[in-house]
CSV table of C-alpha atoms in Angstrom, one decimal:
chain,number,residue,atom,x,y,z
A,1,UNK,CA,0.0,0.0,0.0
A,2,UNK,CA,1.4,3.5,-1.1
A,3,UNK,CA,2.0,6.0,1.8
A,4,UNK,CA,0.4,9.6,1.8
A,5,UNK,CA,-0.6,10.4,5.3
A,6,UNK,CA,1.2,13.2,5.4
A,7,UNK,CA,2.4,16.4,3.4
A,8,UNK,CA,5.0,14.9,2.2
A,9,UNK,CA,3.3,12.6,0.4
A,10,UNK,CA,6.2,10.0,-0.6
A,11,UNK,CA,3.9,7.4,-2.0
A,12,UNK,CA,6.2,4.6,-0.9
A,13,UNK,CA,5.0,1.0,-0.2
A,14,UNK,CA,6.3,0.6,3.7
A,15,UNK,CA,6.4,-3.0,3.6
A,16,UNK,CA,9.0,-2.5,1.2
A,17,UNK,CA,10.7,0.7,1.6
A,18,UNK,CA,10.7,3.9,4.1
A,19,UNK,CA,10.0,7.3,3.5
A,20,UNK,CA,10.8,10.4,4.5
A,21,UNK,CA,9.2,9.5,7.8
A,22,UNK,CA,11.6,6.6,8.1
A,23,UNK,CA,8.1,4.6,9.0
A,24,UNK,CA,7.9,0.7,8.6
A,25,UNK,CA,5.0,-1.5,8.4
A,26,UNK,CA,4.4,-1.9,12.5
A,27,UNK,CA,4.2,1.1,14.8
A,28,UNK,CA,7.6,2.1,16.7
A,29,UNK,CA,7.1,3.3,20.9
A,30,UNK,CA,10.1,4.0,22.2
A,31,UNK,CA,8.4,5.6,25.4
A,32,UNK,CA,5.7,5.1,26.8
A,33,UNK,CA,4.7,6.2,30.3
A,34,UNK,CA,3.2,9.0,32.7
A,35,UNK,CA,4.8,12.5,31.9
A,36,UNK,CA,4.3,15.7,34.2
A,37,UNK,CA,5.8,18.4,31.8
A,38,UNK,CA,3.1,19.1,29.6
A,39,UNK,CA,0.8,22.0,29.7
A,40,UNK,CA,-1.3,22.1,33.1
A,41,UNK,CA,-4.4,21.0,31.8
A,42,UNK,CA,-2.7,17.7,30.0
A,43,UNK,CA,0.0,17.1,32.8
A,44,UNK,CA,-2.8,17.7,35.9
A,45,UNK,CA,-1.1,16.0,38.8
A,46,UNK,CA,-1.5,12.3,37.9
A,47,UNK,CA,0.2,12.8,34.9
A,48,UNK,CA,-0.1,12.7,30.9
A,49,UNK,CA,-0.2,9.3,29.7
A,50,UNK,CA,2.0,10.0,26.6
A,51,UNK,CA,3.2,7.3,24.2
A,52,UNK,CA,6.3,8.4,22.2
A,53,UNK,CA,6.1,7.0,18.6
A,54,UNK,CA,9.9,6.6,16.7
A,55,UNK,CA,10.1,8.7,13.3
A,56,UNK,CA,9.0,11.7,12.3
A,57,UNK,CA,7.6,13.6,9.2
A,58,UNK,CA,9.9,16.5,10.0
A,59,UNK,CA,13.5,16.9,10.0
A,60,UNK,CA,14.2,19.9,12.6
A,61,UNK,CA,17.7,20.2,13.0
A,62,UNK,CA,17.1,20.7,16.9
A,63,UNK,CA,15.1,17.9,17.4
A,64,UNK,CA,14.9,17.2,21.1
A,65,UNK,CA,13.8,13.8,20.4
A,66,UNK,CA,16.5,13.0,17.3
A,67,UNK,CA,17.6,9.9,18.8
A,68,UNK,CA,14.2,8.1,18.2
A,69,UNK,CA,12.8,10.5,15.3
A,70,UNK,CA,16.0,10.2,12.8
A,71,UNK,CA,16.2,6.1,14.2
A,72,UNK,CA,12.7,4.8,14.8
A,73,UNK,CA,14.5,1.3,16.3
A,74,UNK,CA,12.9,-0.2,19.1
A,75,UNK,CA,9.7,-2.6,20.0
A,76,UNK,CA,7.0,-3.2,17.2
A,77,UNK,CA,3.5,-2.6,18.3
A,78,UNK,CA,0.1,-4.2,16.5
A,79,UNK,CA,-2.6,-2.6,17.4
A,80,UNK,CA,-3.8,-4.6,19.9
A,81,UNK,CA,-0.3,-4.1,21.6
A,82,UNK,CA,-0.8,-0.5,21.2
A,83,UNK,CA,-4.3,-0.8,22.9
A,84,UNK,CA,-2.6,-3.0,25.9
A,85,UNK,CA,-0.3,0.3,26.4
A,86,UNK,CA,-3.6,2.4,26.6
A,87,UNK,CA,-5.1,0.7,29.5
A,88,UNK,CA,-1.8,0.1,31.4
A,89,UNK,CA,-1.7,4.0,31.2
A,90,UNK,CA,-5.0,4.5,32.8
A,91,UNK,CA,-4.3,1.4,35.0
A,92,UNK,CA,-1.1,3.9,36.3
A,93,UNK,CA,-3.7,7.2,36.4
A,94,UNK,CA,-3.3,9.0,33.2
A,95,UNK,CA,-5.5,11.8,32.7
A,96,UNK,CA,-5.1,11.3,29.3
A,97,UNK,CA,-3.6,9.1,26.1
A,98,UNK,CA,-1.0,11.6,24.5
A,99,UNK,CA,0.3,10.2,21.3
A,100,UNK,CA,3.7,11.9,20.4
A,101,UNK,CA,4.4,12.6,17.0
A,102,UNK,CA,1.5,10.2,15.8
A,103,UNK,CA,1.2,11.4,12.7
A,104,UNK,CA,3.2,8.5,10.2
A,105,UNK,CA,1.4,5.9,12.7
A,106,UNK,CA,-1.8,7.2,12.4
A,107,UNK,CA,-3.5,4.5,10.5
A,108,UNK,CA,-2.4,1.9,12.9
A,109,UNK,CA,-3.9,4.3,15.7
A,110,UNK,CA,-6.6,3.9,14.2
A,111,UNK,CA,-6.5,0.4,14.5
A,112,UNK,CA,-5.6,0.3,18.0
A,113,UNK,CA,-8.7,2.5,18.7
A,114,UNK,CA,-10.9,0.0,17.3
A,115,UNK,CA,-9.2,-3.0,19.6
A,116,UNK,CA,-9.7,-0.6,22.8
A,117,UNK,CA,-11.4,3.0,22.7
A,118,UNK,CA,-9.4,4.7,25.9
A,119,UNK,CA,-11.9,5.9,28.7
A,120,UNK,CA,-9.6,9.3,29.1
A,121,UNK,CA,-9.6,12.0,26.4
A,122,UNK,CA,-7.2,11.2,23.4
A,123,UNK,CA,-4.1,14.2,22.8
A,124,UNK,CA,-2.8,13.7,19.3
A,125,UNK,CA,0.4,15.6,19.7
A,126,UNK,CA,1.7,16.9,16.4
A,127,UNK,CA,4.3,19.0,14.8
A,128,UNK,CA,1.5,20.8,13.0
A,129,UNK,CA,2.8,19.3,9.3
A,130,UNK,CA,-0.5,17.7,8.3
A,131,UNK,CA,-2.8,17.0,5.8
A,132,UNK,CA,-6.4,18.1,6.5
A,133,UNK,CA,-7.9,14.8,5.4
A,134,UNK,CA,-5.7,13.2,7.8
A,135,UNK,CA,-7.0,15.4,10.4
A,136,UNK,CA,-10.5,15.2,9.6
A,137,UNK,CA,-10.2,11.6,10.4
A,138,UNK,CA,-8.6,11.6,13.3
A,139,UNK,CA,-10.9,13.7,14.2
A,140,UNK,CA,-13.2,10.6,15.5
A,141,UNK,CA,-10.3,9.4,17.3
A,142,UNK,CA,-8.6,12.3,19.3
A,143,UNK,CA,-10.6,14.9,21.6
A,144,UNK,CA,-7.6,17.1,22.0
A,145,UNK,CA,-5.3,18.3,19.1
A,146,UNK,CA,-1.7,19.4,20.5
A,147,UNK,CA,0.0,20.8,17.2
A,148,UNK,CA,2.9,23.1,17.0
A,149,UNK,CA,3.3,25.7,15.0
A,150,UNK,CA,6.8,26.1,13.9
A,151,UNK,CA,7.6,28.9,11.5
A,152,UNK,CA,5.9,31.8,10.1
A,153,UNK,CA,9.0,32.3,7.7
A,154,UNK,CA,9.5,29.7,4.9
A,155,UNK,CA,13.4,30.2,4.5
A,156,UNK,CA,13.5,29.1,8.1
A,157,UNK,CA,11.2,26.3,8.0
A,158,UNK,CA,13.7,25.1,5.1
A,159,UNK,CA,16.8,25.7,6.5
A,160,UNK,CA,15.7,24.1,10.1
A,161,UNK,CA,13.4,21.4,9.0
A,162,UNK,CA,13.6,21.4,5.1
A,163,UNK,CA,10.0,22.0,5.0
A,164,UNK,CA,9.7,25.0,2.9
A,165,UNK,CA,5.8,24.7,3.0
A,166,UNK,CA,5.0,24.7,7.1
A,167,UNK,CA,3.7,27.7,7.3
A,168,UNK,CA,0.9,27.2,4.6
A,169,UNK,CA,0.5,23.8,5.5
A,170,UNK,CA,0.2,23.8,9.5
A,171,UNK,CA,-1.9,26.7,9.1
A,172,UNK,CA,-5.0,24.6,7.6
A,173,UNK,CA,-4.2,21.6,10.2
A,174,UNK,CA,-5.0,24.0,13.0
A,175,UNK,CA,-8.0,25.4,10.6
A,176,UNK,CA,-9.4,21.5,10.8
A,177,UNK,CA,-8.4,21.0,14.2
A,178,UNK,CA,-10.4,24.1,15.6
A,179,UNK,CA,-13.3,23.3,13.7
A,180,UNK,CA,-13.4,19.6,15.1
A,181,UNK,CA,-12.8,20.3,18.4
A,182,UNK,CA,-14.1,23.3,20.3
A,183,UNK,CA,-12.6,23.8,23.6
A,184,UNK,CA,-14.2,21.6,26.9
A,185,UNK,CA,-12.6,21.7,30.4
A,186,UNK,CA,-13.4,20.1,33.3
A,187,UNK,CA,-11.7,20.4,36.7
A,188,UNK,CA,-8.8,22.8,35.2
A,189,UNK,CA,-8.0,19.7,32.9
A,190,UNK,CA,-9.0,19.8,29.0
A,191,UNK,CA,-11.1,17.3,27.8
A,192,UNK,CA,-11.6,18.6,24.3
A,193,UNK,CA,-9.6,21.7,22.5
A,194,UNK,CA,-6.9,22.6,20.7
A,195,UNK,CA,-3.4,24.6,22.4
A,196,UNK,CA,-1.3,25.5,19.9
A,197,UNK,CA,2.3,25.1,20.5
A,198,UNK,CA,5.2,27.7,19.8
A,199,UNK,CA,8.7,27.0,20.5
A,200,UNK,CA,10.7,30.3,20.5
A,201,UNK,CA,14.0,29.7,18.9
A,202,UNK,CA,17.2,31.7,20.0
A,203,UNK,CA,18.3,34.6,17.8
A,204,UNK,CA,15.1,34.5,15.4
A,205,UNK,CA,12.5,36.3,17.4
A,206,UNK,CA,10.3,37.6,14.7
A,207,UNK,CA,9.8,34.5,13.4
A,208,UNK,CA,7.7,34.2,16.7
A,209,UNK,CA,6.3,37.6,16.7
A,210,UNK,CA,5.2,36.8,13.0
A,211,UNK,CA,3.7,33.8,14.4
A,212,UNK,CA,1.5,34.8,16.2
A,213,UNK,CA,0.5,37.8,14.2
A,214,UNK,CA,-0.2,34.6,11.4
A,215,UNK,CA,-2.1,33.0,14.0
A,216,UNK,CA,-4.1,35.6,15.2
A,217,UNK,CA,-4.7,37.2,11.8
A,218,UNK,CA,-6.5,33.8,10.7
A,219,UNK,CA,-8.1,32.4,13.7
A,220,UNK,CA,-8.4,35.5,16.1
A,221,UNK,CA,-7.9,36.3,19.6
A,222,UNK,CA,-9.8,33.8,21.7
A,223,UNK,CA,-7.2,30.9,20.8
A,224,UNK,CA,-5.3,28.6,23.3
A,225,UNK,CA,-1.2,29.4,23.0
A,226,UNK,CA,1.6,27.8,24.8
A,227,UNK,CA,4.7,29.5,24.3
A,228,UNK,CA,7.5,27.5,25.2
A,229,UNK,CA,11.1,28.9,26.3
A,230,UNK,CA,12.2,25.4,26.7
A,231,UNK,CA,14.8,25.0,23.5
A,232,UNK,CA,17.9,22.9,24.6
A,233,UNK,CA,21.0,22.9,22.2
A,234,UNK,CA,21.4,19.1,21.8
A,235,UNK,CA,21.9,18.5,18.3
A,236,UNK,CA,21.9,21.2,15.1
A,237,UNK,CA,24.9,23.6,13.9
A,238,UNK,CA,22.3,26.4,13.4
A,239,UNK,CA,21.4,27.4,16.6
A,240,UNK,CA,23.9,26.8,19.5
A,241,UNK,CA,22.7,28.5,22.6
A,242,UNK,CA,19.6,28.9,25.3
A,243,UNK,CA,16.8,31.9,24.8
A,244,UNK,CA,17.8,34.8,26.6
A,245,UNK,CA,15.1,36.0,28.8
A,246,UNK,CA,14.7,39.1,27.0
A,247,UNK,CA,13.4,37.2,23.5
A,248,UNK,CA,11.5,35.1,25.8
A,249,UNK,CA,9.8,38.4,26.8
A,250,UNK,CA,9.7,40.4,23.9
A,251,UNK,CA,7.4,37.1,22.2
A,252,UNK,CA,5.2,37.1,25.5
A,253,UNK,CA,4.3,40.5,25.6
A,254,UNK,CA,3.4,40.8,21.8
A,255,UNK,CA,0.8,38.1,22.8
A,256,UNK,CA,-0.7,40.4,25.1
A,257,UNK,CA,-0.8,43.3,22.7
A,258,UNK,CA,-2.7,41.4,20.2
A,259,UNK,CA,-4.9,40.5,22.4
A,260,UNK,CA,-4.2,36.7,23.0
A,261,UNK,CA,-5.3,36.3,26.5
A,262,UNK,CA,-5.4,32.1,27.1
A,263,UNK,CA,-1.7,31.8,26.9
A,264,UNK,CA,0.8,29.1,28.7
A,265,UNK,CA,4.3,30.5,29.4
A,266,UNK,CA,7.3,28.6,30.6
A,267,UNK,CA,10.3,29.5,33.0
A,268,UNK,CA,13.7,29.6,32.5
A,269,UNK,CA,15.0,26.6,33.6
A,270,UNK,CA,12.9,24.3,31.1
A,271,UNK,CA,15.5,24.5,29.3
A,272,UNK,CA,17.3,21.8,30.3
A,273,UNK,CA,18.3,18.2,28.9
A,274,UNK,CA,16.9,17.0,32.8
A,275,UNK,CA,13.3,17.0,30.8
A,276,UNK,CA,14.3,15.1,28.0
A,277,UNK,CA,13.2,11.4,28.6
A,278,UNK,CA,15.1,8.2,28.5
A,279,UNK,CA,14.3,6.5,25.4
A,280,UNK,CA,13.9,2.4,25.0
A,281,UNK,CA,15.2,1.3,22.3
């Protein structure tokens, strides 16, 4: 069966060859376990059942997670394996499944859905590089979309990811996912929503102020924003130091002036390889 589940569209057969996701036949976890670093409303204080998925659509030269999304090896999952993971996750307390970088799986998520529909909401987890028919199906699957987005500039998103097209394309993948999913909370924890992601990156600054003027401009003001200060230099020749508080601020505070009220905001010391899990492989 040809692959094109996502933007990328390699049309390879997986059983025979990989694409650009570097995705076989079988789903690849290499993590999966209760994780207390997420936004408030995933995280809670039992924890975000998330289940780390190897490969990756993208290819972000700063990848936090390169060691298992440029060499998805580790344990195969069928779908009923995948469904096993679910309700040990519940079992342990999860408010929630949180599939990581699901998106080359998705079809065998979709599996594992119909072997065991999880009792807690569903966080599908996503750079924000998507198709929106891929969305719209998942749509019957997850009850919280968690997608980044990444770039307003399109010589940035190719020279850090090689994805000259993000912009354009995450932009309708939020579009889907806000239509889908209007926000629900409960208790201070989200049952259904979307909270879009932005991960300020040192020395480009109005990339992120662009970003959420892109944002903003097409969605308006009453959206869901975490902006995140947490970018570690592990990996990547391009950028090679921490945020200094003062970008950090100067992207906060243009929030506020146009008018985004719901936002998330981290402190300093998220930036640190202490929150960057321990992989299985």
């Amino acid at each position: 069966m040809k692959c094109y589940l996502c933007p990328n569209m390699c049309g390879v057969d997986r059983a025979v060859e990989r694409g650009k996701c570097l995705a076989g036949e079988k789903a690849v976890v290499n993590r999966a376990a209760l994780h207390f670093y997420e936004e408030p409303p995933i995280s809670g204080t039992r924890g975000s059942g998330t289940v780390f998925f190897g490969g990756c659509v993208m290819r972000c030269e700063f990848c936090q997670n390169h060691e298992i999304s440029r060499a998805p090896e580790g344990k195969e999952y069928t779908p009923e394996e995948l469904a096993a993971l679910y309700r040990r996750l519940e079992r342990e307390g999860a408010h929630n499944i949180n599939l990581v970088t699901p998106t080359q799986w998705s079809r065998e998520i979709r599996a594992s859905f119909d072997v065991y529909r999880p009792a807690v909401p569903v966080v599908y987890n996503t750079s924000g590089y998507e198709r929106k028919e891929i969305i719209r199906e998942m749509s019957d699957y997850a009850d919280v979309f968690l997608p980044d987005f990444k770039y307003s500039d399109e010589a940035l998103g190719r020279k850090l990811s090689l994805r000259a097209d993000y912009p354009r394309i995450a932009l309708d993948a939020i579009e889907e996912m806000l239509k889908a999913k209007p926000a629900l909370y409960e208790d201070g924890l989200i049952k259904r929503g979307v909270i879009i992601r932005h991960l300020v990156l040192p020395g480009f600054v109005q990339n992120s102020i662009a970003a959420l003027d892109m944002l903003a401009e097409r969605f308006g003001k009453d959206i869901t924003v975490s902006l995140m200060s947490q970018f570690t230099p592990v990996t990547g020749k391009t950028i090679t130091r921490k945020l200094k508080p003062i970008e950090y601020k100067a992207v906060v505070a243009h929030a506020g002036k146009l008018g985004i009220e719901d936002v998330y905001i981290q402190t300093a010391d998220s930036a640190s390889e202490e929150f960057i899990p321990k992989w299985e492989k």
